[in-house]
Amino acid sequence: MSTWRVFLSGEIHTDWRETIMDQSNALDLPVEFSAPVTDHAASDDCGAVILGDESNKFWYDNKGAKVNAIRTRTLIEKADIVVVRFGDKYKQWNAAFDAGYASALGKSLIVLHDPSLTHPLKEVDAAALAVAEKPSQVVDILRYVIRGHLYR
């Protein structure tokens, strides 16, 4: 059985990634997970720290976004499945961008969010092959598509 590559994109303030990875590992699913840099400070500061400081906030953020895009684009392009989680506390424009990028590449897209976000994410949800509300549902989808059996 081949290894499936799953990119976990989106909100960084809860343990949803660890939940999916732990449950998948417990089921011995042949999955290799990847993710963007989830250290918020490192993600924000990488461009200026590596390439030189910027006094203008636009250029400071622009450098960081571009450096982060090297990782994100590469891992999304290599992924078999892209899971994008939207939390309710912050506006995750980067997550919406990742979902659109994955969709444009024809990647299998799973969106994960609370039902209260259904209306604002209706276009993103329409591009997804599945919309889950809980990390355990993502694991169930992975188990089903990898093993080809429905577990009840």
PDB file of C-alpha atoms in Angstrom:
ATOM      1  CA  MET A   1       0.000   0.000   0.000  1.00  0.00           C
ATOM      2  CA  SER A   2       1.438   3.381  -0.962  1.00  0.00           C
ATOM      3  CA  THR A   3       1.840   6.291   1.404  1.00  0.00           C
ATOM      4  CA  TRP A   4      -0.691   9.092   1.054  1.00  0.00           C
ATOM      5  CA  ARG A   5       0.567  12.666   1.420  1.00  0.00           C
ATOM      6  CA  VAL A   6      -1.798  14.931   3.344  1.00  0.00           C
ATOM      7  CA  PHE A   7      -1.197  18.660   3.810  1.00  0.00           C
ATOM      8  CA  LEU A   8      -2.879  20.176   6.891  1.00  0.00           C
ATOM      9  CA  SER A   9      -3.533  23.880   6.320  1.00  0.00           C
ATOM     10  CA  GLY A  10      -5.377  26.505   8.300  1.00  0.00           C
ATOM     11  CA  GLU A  11      -5.824  27.750  11.808  1.00  0.00           C
ATOM     12  CA  ILE A  12      -2.958  27.321  14.221  1.00  0.00           C
ATOM     13  CA  HIS A  13      -4.563  27.996  17.605  1.00  0.00           C
ATOM     14  CA  THR A  14      -6.031  24.566  18.397  1.00  0.00           C
ATOM     15  CA  ASP A  15      -4.714  20.995  18.371  1.00  0.00           C
ATOM     16  CA  TRP A  16      -6.741  19.783  15.383  1.00  0.00           C
ATOM     17  CA  ARG A  17      -3.599  18.750  13.464  1.00  0.00           C
ATOM     18  CA  GLU A  18      -2.321  16.636  16.332  1.00  0.00           C
ATOM     19  CA  THR A  19      -5.756  15.028  16.725  1.00  0.00           C
ATOM     20  CA  ILE A  20      -5.842  14.001  13.050  1.00  0.00           C
ATOM     21  CA  MET A  21      -2.248  12.760  13.094  1.00  0.00           C
ATOM     22  CA  ASP A  22      -2.643  10.835  16.375  1.00  0.00           C
ATOM     23  CA  GLN A  23      -5.907   9.170  15.314  1.00  0.00           C
ATOM     24  CA  SER A  24      -4.484   8.286  11.888  1.00  0.00           C
ATOM     25  CA  ASN A  25      -1.368   6.812  13.491  1.00  0.00           C
ATOM     26  CA  ALA A  26      -3.517   4.795  15.905  1.00  0.00           C
ATOM     27  CA  LEU A  27      -5.293   3.295  12.881  1.00  0.00           C
ATOM     28  CA  ASP A  28      -1.929   2.604  11.229  1.00  0.00           C
ATOM     29  CA  LEU A  29      -2.947   4.544   8.131  1.00  0.00           C
ATOM     30  CA  PRO A  30      -0.152   4.946   5.575  1.00  0.00           C
ATOM     31  CA  VAL A  31      -0.166   8.736   5.686  1.00  0.00           C
ATOM     32  CA  GLU A  32       2.635  11.286   5.620  1.00  0.00           C
ATOM     33  CA  PHE A  33       1.450  14.596   7.039  1.00  0.00           C
ATOM     34  CA  SER A  34       2.870  18.017   6.305  1.00  0.00           C
ATOM     35  CA  ALA A  35       1.850  21.538   7.270  1.00  0.00           C
ATOM     36  CA  PRO A  36       2.835  25.152   6.975  1.00  0.00           C
ATOM     37  CA  VAL A  37       5.029  26.619   9.698  1.00  0.00           C
ATOM     38  CA  THR A  38       2.691  26.810  12.690  1.00  0.00           C
ATOM     39  CA  ASP A  39       4.957  28.909  14.924  1.00  0.00           C
ATOM     40  CA  HIS A  40       3.144  32.220  14.483  1.00  0.00           C
ATOM     41  CA  ALA A  41       6.132  34.431  15.315  1.00  0.00           C
ATOM     42  CA  ALA A  42       8.488  32.486  13.060  1.00  0.00           C
ATOM     43  CA  SER A  43       5.973  32.603  10.215  1.00  0.00           C
ATOM     44  CA  ASP A  44       5.495  36.361  10.606  1.00  0.00           C
ATOM     45  CA  ASP A  45       9.199  37.187  11.002  1.00  0.00           C
ATOM     46  CA  CYS A  46      10.946  34.738   8.640  1.00  0.00           C
ATOM     47  CA  GLY A  47      11.313  37.121   5.697  1.00  0.00           C
ATOM     48  CA  ALA A  48      12.795  39.998   7.663  1.00  0.00           C
ATOM     49  CA  VAL A  49      15.027  37.774   9.799  1.00  0.00           C
ATOM     50  CA  ILE A  50      16.432  35.902   6.789  1.00  0.00           C
ATOM     51  CA  LEU A  51      16.416  38.608   4.104  1.00  0.00           C
ATOM     52  CA  GLY A  52      16.763  41.807   6.124  1.00  0.00           C
ATOM     53  CA  ASP A  53      14.520  43.992   8.212  1.00  0.00           C
ATOM     54  CA  GLU A  54      11.910  46.299   6.703  1.00  0.00           C
ATOM     55  CA  SER A  55      10.643  49.504   8.262  1.00  0.00           C
ATOM     56  CA  ASN A  56       7.467  49.438   6.162  1.00  0.00           C
ATOM     57  CA  LYS A  57       5.030  46.833   7.528  1.00  0.00           C
ATOM     58  CA  PHE A  58       3.749  46.012   4.030  1.00  0.00           C
ATOM     59  CA  TRP A  59       7.201  44.967   2.825  1.00  0.00           C
ATOM     60  CA  TYR A  60       7.942  43.205   6.119  1.00  0.00           C
ATOM     61  CA  ASP A  61       4.814  41.069   5.724  1.00  0.00           C
ATOM     62  CA  ASN A  62       5.378  40.670   1.977  1.00  0.00           C
ATOM     63  CA  LYS A  63       8.830  39.145   2.519  1.00  0.00           C
ATOM     64  CA  GLY A  64       7.468  36.714   5.099  1.00  0.00           C
ATOM     65  CA  ALA A  65       4.510  35.712   2.947  1.00  0.00           C
ATOM     66  CA  LYS A  66       6.775  34.939   0.014  1.00  0.00           C
ATOM     67  CA  VAL A  67       9.235  32.888   2.046  1.00  0.00           C
ATOM     68  CA  ASN A  68       6.347  30.957   3.614  1.00  0.00           C
ATOM     69  CA  ALA A  69       4.829  30.433   0.151  1.00  0.00           C
ATOM     70  CA  ILE A  70       7.897  28.448  -0.888  1.00  0.00           C
ATOM     71  CA  ARG A  71       7.023  25.801   1.714  1.00  0.00           C
ATOM     72  CA  THR A  72       3.252  25.980   1.351  1.00  0.00           C
ATOM     73  CA  ARG A  73       3.130  25.825  -2.443  1.00  0.00           C
ATOM     74  CA  THR A  74       5.653  23.002  -2.603  1.00  0.00           C
ATOM     75  CA  LEU A  75       3.837  20.874  -0.025  1.00  0.00           C
ATOM     76  CA  ILE A  76       0.383  21.511  -1.524  1.00  0.00           C
ATOM     77  CA  GLU A  77       1.695  20.562  -4.966  1.00  0.00           C
ATOM     78  CA  LYS A  78       3.111  17.297  -3.572  1.00  0.00           C
ATOM     79  CA  ALA A  79      -0.021  16.452  -1.554  1.00  0.00           C
ATOM     80  CA  ASP A  80      -2.602  13.849  -2.504  1.00  0.00           C
ATOM     81  CA  ILE A  81      -5.135  15.425  -0.151  1.00  0.00           C
ATOM     82  CA  VAL A  82      -5.290  18.944   1.279  1.00  0.00           C
ATOM     83  CA  VAL A  83      -7.217  19.530   4.504  1.00  0.00           C
ATOM     84  CA  VAL A  84      -7.995  23.160   5.324  1.00  0.00           C
ATOM     85  CA  ARG A  85      -9.263  24.068   8.789  1.00  0.00           C
ATOM     86  CA  PHE A  86     -11.081  27.327   9.447  1.00  0.00           C
ATOM     87  CA  GLY A  87     -11.430  28.398  13.074  1.00  0.00           C
ATOM     88  CA  ASP A  88     -13.994  30.841  14.356  1.00  0.00           C
ATOM     89  CA  LYS A  89     -11.663  33.213  16.209  1.00  0.00           C
ATOM     90  CA  TYR A  90      -9.626  34.753  13.370  1.00  0.00           C
ATOM     91  CA  LYS A  91     -10.139  35.473   9.691  1.00  0.00           C
ATOM     92  CA  GLN A  92      -7.859  32.999   7.931  1.00  0.00           C
ATOM     93  CA  TRP A  93      -7.344  34.549   4.534  1.00  0.00           C
ATOM     94  CA  ASN A  94      -4.259  32.391   4.058  1.00  0.00           C
ATOM     95  CA  ALA A  95      -6.340  29.258   4.614  1.00  0.00           C
ATOM     96  CA  ALA A  96      -8.856  30.397   2.014  1.00  0.00           C
ATOM     97  CA  PHE A  97      -5.990  31.043  -0.385  1.00  0.00           C
ATOM     98  CA  ASP A  98      -4.563  27.560   0.277  1.00  0.00           C
ATOM     99  CA  ALA A  99      -7.976  26.012  -0.391  1.00  0.00           C
ATOM    100  CA  GLY A 100      -8.285  27.914  -3.669  1.00  0.00           C
ATOM    101  CA  TYR A 101      -4.752  27.008  -4.702  1.00  0.00           C
ATOM    102  CA  ALA A 102      -5.341  23.328  -3.936  1.00  0.00           C
ATOM    103  CA  SER A 103      -8.619  23.413  -5.850  1.00  0.00           C
ATOM    104  CA  ALA A 104      -6.980  25.085  -8.851  1.00  0.00           C
ATOM    105  CA  LEU A 105      -4.361  22.315  -8.871  1.00  0.00           C
ATOM    106  CA  GLY A 106      -7.104  19.679  -8.844  1.00  0.00           C
ATOM    107  CA  LYS A 107      -6.147  18.397  -5.394  1.00  0.00           C
ATOM    108  CA  SER A 108      -8.638  16.466  -3.315  1.00  0.00           C
ATOM    109  CA  LEU A 109      -9.790  19.099  -0.839  1.00  0.00           C
ATOM    110  CA  ILE A 110     -11.353  18.500   2.563  1.00  0.00           C
ATOM    111  CA  VAL A 111     -12.561  21.580   4.443  1.00  0.00           C
ATOM    112  CA  LEU A 112     -12.961  21.485   8.212  1.00  0.00           C
ATOM    113  CA  HIS A 113     -15.006  24.076  10.116  1.00  0.00           C
ATOM    114  CA  ASP A 114     -17.821  24.685  12.551  1.00  0.00           C
ATOM    115  CA  PRO A 115     -21.338  24.801  11.060  1.00  0.00           C
ATOM    116  CA  SER A 116     -21.561  28.491  12.036  1.00  0.00           C
ATOM    117  CA  LEU A 117     -19.068  29.228   9.237  1.00  0.00           C
ATOM    118  CA  THR A 118     -21.066  27.508   6.494  1.00  0.00           C
ATOM    119  CA  HIS A 119     -22.429  30.730   4.990  1.00  0.00           C
ATOM    120  CA  PRO A 120     -19.181  32.748   4.888  1.00  0.00           C
ATOM    121  CA  LEU A 121     -17.313  29.722   3.506  1.00  0.00           C
ATOM    122  CA  LYS A 122     -19.943  28.622   0.986  1.00  0.00           C
ATOM    123  CA  GLU A 123     -17.653  29.154  -2.024  1.00  0.00           C
ATOM    124  CA  VAL A 124     -14.778  27.321  -0.364  1.00  0.00           C
ATOM    125  CA  ASP A 125     -17.121  24.495   0.666  1.00  0.00           C
ATOM    126  CA  ALA A 126     -18.424  24.264  -2.906  1.00  0.00           C
ATOM    127  CA  ALA A 127     -14.883  23.557  -4.135  1.00  0.00           C
ATOM    128  CA  ALA A 128     -14.264  20.860  -1.518  1.00  0.00           C
ATOM    129  CA  LEU A 129     -14.908  17.162  -2.022  1.00  0.00           C
ATOM    130  CA  ALA A 130     -15.912  16.920   1.647  1.00  0.00           C
ATOM    131  CA  VAL A 131     -16.804  19.382   4.398  1.00  0.00           C
ATOM    132  CA  ALA A 132     -16.198  18.067   7.911  1.00  0.00           C
ATOM    133  CA  GLU A 133     -17.082  19.553  11.281  1.00  0.00           C
ATOM    134  CA  LYS A 134     -14.713  17.490  13.459  1.00  0.00           C
ATOM    135  CA  PRO A 135     -11.151  16.231  13.056  1.00  0.00           C
ATOM    136  CA  SER A 136     -12.413  12.675  13.656  1.00  0.00           C
ATOM    137  CA  GLN A 137     -14.522  12.963  10.489  1.00  0.00           C
ATOM    138  CA  VAL A 138     -11.373  13.826   8.519  1.00  0.00           C
ATOM    139  CA  VAL A 139      -9.729  10.689   9.928  1.00  0.00           C
ATOM    140  CA  ASP A 140     -12.790   8.637   8.965  1.00  0.00           C
ATOM    141  CA  ILE A 141     -12.572  10.029   5.419  1.00  0.00           C
ATOM    142  CA  LEU A 142      -8.865   9.184   5.245  1.00  0.00           C
ATOM    143  CA  ARG A 143      -9.500   5.656   6.523  1.00  0.00           C
ATOM    144  CA  TYR A 144     -12.303   5.133   4.003  1.00  0.00           C
ATOM    145  CA  VAL A 145     -10.480   6.467   0.938  1.00  0.00           C
ATOM    146  CA  ILE A 146      -7.222   4.676   1.798  1.00  0.00           C
ATOM    147  CA  ARG A 147      -8.662   1.314   2.791  1.00  0.00           C
ATOM    148  CA  GLY A 148     -11.806   1.355   0.658  1.00  0.00           C
ATOM    149  CA  HIS A 149     -14.056   0.058   3.424  1.00  0.00           C
ATOM    150  CA  LEU A 150     -16.844   1.781   5.300  1.00  0.00           C
ATOM    151  CA  TYR A 151     -16.540   1.384   9.048  1.00  0.00           C
ATOM    152  CA  ARG A 152     -19.668   1.963  11.097  1.00  0.00           C
TER     153      ARG A 152
END
